[in-house]
Short mmCIF file of C-alpha atoms in Angstrom, two decimals:
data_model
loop_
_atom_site.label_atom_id
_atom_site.label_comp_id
_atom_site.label_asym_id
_atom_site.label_seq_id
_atom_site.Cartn_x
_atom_site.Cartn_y
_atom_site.Cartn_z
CA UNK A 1 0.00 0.00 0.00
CA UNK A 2 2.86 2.26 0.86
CA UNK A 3 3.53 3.56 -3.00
CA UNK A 4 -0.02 3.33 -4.20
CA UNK A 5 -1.61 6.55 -6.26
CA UNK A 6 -4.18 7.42 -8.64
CA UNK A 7 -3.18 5.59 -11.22
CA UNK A 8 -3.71 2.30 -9.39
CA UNK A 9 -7.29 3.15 -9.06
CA UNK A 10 -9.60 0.35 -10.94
CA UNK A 11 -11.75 0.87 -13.71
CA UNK A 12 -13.71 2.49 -12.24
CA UNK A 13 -16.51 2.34 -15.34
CA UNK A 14 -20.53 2.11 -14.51
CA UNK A 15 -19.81 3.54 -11.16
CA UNK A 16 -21.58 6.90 -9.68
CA UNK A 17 -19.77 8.72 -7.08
CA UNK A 18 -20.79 12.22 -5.33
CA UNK A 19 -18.31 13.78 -4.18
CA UNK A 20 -18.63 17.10 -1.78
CA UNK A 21 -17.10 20.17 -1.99
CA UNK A 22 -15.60 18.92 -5.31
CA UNK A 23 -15.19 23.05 -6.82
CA UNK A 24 -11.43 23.08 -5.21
CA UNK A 25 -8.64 21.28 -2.80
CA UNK A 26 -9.37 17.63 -2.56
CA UNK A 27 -12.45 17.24 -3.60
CA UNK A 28 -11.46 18.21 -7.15
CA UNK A 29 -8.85 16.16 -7.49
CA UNK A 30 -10.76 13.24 -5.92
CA UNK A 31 -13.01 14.22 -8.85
CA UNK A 32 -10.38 14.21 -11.46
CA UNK A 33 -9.07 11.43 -10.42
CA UNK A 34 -12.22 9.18 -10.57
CA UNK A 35 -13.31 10.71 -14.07
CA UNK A 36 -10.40 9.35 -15.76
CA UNK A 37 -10.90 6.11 -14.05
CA UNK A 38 -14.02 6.08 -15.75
CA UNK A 39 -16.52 7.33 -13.04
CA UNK A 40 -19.69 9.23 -13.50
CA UNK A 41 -18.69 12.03 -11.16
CA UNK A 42 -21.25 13.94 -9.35
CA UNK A 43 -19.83 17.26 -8.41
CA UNK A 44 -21.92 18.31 -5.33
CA UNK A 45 -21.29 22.28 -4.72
CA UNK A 46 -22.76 24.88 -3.12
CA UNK A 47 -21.10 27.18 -5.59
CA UNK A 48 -21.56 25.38 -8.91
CA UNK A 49 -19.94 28.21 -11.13
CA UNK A 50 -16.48 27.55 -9.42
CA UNK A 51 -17.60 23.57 -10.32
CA UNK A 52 -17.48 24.40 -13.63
CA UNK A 53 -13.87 24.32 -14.58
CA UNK A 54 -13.45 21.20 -12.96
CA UNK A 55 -16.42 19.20 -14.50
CA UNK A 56 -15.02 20.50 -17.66
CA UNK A 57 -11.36 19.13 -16.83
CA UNK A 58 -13.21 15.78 -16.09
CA UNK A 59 -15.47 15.22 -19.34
CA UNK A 60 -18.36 14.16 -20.30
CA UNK A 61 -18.46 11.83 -17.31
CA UNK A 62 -18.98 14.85 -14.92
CA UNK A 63 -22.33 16.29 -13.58
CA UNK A 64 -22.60 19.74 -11.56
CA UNK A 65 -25.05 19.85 -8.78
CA UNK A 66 -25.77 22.48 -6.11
CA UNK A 67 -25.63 21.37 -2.60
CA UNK A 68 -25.03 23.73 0.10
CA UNK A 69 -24.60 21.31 3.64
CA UNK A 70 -25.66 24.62 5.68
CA UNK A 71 -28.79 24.25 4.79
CA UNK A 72 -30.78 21.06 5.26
CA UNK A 73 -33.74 22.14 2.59
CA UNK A 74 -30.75 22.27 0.08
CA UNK A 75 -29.55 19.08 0.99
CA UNK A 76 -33.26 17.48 1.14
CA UNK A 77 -33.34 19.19 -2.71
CA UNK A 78 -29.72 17.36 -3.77
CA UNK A 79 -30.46 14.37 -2.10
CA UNK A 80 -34.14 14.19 -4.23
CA UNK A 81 -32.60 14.43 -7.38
CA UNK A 82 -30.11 11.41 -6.93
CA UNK A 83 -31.34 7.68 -8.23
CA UNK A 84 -28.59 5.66 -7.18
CA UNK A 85 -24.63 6.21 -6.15
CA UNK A 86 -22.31 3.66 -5.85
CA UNK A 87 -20.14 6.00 -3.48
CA UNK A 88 -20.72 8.90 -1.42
CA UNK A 89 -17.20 10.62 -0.65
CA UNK A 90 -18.24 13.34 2.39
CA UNK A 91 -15.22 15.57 1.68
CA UNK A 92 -16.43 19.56 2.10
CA UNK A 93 -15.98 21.31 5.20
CA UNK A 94 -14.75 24.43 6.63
CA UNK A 95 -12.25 25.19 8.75
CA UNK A 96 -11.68 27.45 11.39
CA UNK A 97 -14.01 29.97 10.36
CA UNK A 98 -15.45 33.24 12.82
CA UNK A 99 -18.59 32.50 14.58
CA UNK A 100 -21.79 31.70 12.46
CA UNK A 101 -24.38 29.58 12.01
CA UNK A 102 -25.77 27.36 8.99
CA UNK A 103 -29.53 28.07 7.93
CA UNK A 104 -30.96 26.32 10.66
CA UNK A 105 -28.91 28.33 13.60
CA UNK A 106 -26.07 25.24 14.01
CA UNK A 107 -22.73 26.38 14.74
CA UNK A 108 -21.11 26.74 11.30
CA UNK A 109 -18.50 23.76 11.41
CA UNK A 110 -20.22 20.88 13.16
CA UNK A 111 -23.50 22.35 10.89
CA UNK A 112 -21.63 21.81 7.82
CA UNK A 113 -19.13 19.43 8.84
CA UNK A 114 -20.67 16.91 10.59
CA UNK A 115 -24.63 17.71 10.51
CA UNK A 116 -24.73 18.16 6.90
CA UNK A 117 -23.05 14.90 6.04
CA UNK A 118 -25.20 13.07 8.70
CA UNK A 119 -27.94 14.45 6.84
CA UNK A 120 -27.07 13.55 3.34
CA UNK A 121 -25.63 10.20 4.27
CA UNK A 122 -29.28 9.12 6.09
CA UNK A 123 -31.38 10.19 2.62
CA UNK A 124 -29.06 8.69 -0.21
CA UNK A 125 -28.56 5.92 2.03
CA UNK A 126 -31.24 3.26 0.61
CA UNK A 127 -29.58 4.12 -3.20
CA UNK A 128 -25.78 3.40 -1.81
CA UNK A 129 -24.82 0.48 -3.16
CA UNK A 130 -21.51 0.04 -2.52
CA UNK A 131 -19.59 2.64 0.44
CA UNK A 132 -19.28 6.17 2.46
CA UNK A 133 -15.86 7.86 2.75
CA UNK A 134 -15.97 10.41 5.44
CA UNK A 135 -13.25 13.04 5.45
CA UNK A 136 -12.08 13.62 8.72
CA UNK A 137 -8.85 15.10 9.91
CA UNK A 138 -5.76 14.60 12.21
CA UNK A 139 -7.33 17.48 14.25
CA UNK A 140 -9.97 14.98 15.45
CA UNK A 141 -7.05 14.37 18.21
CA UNK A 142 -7.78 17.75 19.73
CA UNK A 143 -11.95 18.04 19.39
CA UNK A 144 -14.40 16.85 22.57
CA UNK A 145 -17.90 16.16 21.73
CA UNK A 146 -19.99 18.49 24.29
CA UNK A 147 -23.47 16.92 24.27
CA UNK A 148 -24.91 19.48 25.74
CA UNK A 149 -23.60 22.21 23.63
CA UNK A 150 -22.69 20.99 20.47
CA UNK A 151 -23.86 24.30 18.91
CA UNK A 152 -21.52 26.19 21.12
CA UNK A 153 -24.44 28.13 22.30
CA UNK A 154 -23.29 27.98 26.29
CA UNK A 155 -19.70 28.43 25.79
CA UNK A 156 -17.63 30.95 24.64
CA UNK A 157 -16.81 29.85 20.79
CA UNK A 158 -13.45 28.95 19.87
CA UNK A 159 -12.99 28.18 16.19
CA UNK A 160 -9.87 25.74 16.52
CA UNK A 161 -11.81 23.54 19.39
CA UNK A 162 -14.93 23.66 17.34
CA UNK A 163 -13.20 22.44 14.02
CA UNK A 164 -11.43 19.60 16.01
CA UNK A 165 -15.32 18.47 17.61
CA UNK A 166 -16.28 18.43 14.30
CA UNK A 167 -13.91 15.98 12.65
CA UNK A 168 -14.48 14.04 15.92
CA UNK A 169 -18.03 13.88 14.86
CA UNK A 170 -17.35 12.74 11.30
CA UNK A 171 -14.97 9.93 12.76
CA UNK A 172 -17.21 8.96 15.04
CA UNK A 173 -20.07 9.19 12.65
CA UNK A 174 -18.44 6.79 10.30
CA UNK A 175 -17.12 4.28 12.97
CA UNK A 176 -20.78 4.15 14.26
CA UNK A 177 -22.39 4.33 10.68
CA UNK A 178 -20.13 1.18 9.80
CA UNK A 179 -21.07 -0.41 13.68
CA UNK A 180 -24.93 -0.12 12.56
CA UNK A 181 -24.87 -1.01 9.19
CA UNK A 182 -22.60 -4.37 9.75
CA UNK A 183 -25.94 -4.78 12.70
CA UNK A 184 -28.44 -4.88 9.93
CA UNK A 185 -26.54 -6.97 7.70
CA UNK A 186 -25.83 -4.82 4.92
CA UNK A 187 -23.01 -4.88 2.48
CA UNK A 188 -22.15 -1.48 2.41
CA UNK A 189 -18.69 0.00 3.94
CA UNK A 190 -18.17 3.16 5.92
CA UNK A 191 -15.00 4.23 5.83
CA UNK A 192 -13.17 7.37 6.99
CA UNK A 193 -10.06 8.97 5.79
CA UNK A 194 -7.82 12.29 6.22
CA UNK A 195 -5.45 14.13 4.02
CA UNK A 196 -2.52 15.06 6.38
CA UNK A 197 -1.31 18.20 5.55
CA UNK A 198 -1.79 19.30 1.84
CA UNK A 199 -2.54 22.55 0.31
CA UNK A 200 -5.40 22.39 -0.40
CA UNK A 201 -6.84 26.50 0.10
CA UNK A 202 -9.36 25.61 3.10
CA UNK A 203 -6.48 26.98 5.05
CA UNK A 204 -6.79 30.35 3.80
CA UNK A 205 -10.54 30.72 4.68
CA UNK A 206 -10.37 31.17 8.71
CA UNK A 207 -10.68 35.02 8.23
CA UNK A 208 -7.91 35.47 10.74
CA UNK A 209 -4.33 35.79 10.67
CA UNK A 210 -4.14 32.28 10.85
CA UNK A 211 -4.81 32.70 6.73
CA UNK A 212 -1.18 34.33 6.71
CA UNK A 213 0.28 31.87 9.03
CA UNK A 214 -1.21 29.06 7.02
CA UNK A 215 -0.33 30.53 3.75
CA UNK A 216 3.39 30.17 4.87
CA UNK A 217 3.04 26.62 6.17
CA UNK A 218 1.41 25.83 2.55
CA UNK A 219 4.90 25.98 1.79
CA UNK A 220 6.05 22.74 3.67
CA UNK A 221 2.38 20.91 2.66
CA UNK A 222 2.23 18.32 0.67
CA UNK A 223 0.62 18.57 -2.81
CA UNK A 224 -3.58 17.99 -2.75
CA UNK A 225 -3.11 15.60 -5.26
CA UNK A 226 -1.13 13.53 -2.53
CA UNK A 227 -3.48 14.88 -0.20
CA UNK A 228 -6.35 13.12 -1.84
CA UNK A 229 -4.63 9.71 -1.93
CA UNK A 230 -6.54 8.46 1.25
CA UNK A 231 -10.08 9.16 0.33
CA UNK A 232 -9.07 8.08 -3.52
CA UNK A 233 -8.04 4.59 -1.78
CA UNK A 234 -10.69 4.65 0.58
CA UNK A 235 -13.31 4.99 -2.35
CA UNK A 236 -11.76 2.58 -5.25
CA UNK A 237 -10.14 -0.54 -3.20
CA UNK A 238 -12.20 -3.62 -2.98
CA UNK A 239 -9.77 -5.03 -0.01
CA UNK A 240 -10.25 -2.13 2.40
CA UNK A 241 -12.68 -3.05 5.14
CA UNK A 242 -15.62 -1.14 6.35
CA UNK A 243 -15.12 0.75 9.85
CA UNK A 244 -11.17 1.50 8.97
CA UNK A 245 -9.31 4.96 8.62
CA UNK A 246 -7.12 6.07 5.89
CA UNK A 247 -4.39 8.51 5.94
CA UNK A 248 -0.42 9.09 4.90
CA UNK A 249 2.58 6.72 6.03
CA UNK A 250 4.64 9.25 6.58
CA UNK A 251 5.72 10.56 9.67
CA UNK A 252 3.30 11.55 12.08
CA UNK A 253 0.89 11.36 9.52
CA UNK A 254 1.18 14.68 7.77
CA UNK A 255 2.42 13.31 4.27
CA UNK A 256 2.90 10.29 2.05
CA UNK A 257 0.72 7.78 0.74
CA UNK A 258 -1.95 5.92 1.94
CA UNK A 259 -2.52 3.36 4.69
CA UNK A 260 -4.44 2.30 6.99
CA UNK A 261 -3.95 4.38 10.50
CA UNK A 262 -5.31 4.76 13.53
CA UNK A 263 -7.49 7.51 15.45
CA UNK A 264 -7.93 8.84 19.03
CA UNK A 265 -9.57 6.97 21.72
CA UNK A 266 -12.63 9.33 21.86
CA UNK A 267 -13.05 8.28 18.63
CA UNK A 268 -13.80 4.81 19.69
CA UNK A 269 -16.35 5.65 22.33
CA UNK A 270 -19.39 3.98 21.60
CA UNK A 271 -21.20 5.63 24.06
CA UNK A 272 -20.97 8.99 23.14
CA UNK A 273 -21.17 8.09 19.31
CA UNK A 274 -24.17 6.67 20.08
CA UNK A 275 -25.45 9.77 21.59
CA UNK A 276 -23.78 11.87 18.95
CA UNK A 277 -26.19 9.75 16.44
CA UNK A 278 -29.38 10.44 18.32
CA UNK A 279 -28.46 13.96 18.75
CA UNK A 280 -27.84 14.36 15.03
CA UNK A 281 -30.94 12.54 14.13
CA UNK A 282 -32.99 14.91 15.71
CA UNK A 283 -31.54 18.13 15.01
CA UNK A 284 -31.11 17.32 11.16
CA UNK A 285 -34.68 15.45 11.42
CA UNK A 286 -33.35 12.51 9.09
CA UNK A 287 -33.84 9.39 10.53
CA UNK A 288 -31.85 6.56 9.17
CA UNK A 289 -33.64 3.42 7.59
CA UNK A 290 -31.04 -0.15 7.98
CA UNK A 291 -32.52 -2.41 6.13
CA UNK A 292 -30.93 -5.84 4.49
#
């Protein structure tokens, strides 16, 4: 596994894949790279003009789509028009951004991070028929799932803590996705990966002077094209098992190609992911259907 790119992805012909966020970073190369496999690419955006150039990169096997994930109705809307995906990559997000809130008042980065995602997953989920790749992020080692103020509406909001609860949640989410699905006896995989540290622009969107600071340490990133190794792999490998995280060999994660790793032990509580699913279930209002 240690040398393995996108050009040992399958054929990847017949296949449907959404992919998030797929305008810029990793989700357009993740895009590019399964068009030329052969893919029908679905390019979900919330800004499909900046989609453009990249479904046009991609072919004839590329379709634009708006999705905005801070905004349930939208998703509801993006999630209606889809008949059947063979892969759901759950790659947009936003990082580190000033205090806000999606279109239903969550807090901006578990709302579009993890609620969003939750959301889409639980209506597309009867027409996946083969996985879910769920971006998450080495900062998952510094987020805390507060249950009782997820929405940081009782503390006082800090936007590095509240990015790292919110790749907790989509770890957890995808450990406890795979945990529930493997219950009801289906054959579809979760899986979870994260990029390291690639330039990928998301850095440059905190608002702050972090963007600066970020903008230097691009510098020392690796490329996104590397970056998007682990969800690529994640996505296309038949031998990968459900329930397992991707992300670089290198050292301490931050760069190299893909493998399996592992993830902190909050991750693992099955407690608390439990909780995190009912809590998501009701504030997104999707309930999910298992069904053999």
């Amino acid at each position: 596994m240690s040398t393995w790119t996108a050009r040992d992805i399958t054929d990847q012909t017949g296949r449907t894949v959404v992919v998030t966020g797929a305008n810029s970073g990793l989700g357009a190369e993740t895009a590019k790279a399964l068009g030329a496999a052969g893919a029908t690419v679905i390019l979900a955006c919330r800004n499909v003009d900046k989609a453009a150039p990249v479904a046009a990169a991609i072919g004839a096997n590329a379709q634009v789509r708006r999705l905005d994930l801070a905004d349930l109705a939208s998703v509801r809307e993006f999630a209606a028009g889809v008949d059947s995906v063979d892969v759901l990559i759950n790659n947009a997000g936003v990082m580190a951004v000033p205090k806000s809130t999606t279109a239903e008042g969550f807090e901006m980065q578990f709302g579009t991070n993890h609620l969003g995602h939750f959301a889409l997953t639980g209506l597309l989920l009867d027409r996946i028929t083969d996985r879910v790749v769920t971006m998450s992020s080495l900062m998952h080692r510094f987020g805390s799932i507060n249950l009782d103020d997820l929405n940081w509406e009782r503390r006082r909001y800090s936007r590095w803590p509240a990015y790292g609860q919110s790749k907790l949640a989509n770890l957890m989410f995808a450990y406890e996705l795979d945990r529930r699905l493997t219950a009801a006896g289906s054959t579809v995989k979760s899986l979870a990966a994260h990029p390291g540290y690639a330039a990928t622009g998301l850095q440059g969107h905190t608002q702050s002077l972090w963007d600066r600071f970020m903008g230097i340490g691009n510098l020392f990133a690796q490329s996104a094209e590397m970056g998007a190794l682990p969800e690529l792999y994640a996505a296309t490998v038949d031998s990968v098992s459900s329930g397992t995280f991707i992300g670089p060999d290198g050292p301490f994660e931050q760069r190299g190609y893909p493998r399996v790793v592992g993830s902190s032990g909050k991750s693992h509580d099955r407690a608390a992911a439990a909780s995190l699913w009912g809590e998501s279930e009701r504030l997104t209002g999707v309930t999910y259907r298992f069904g053999k």
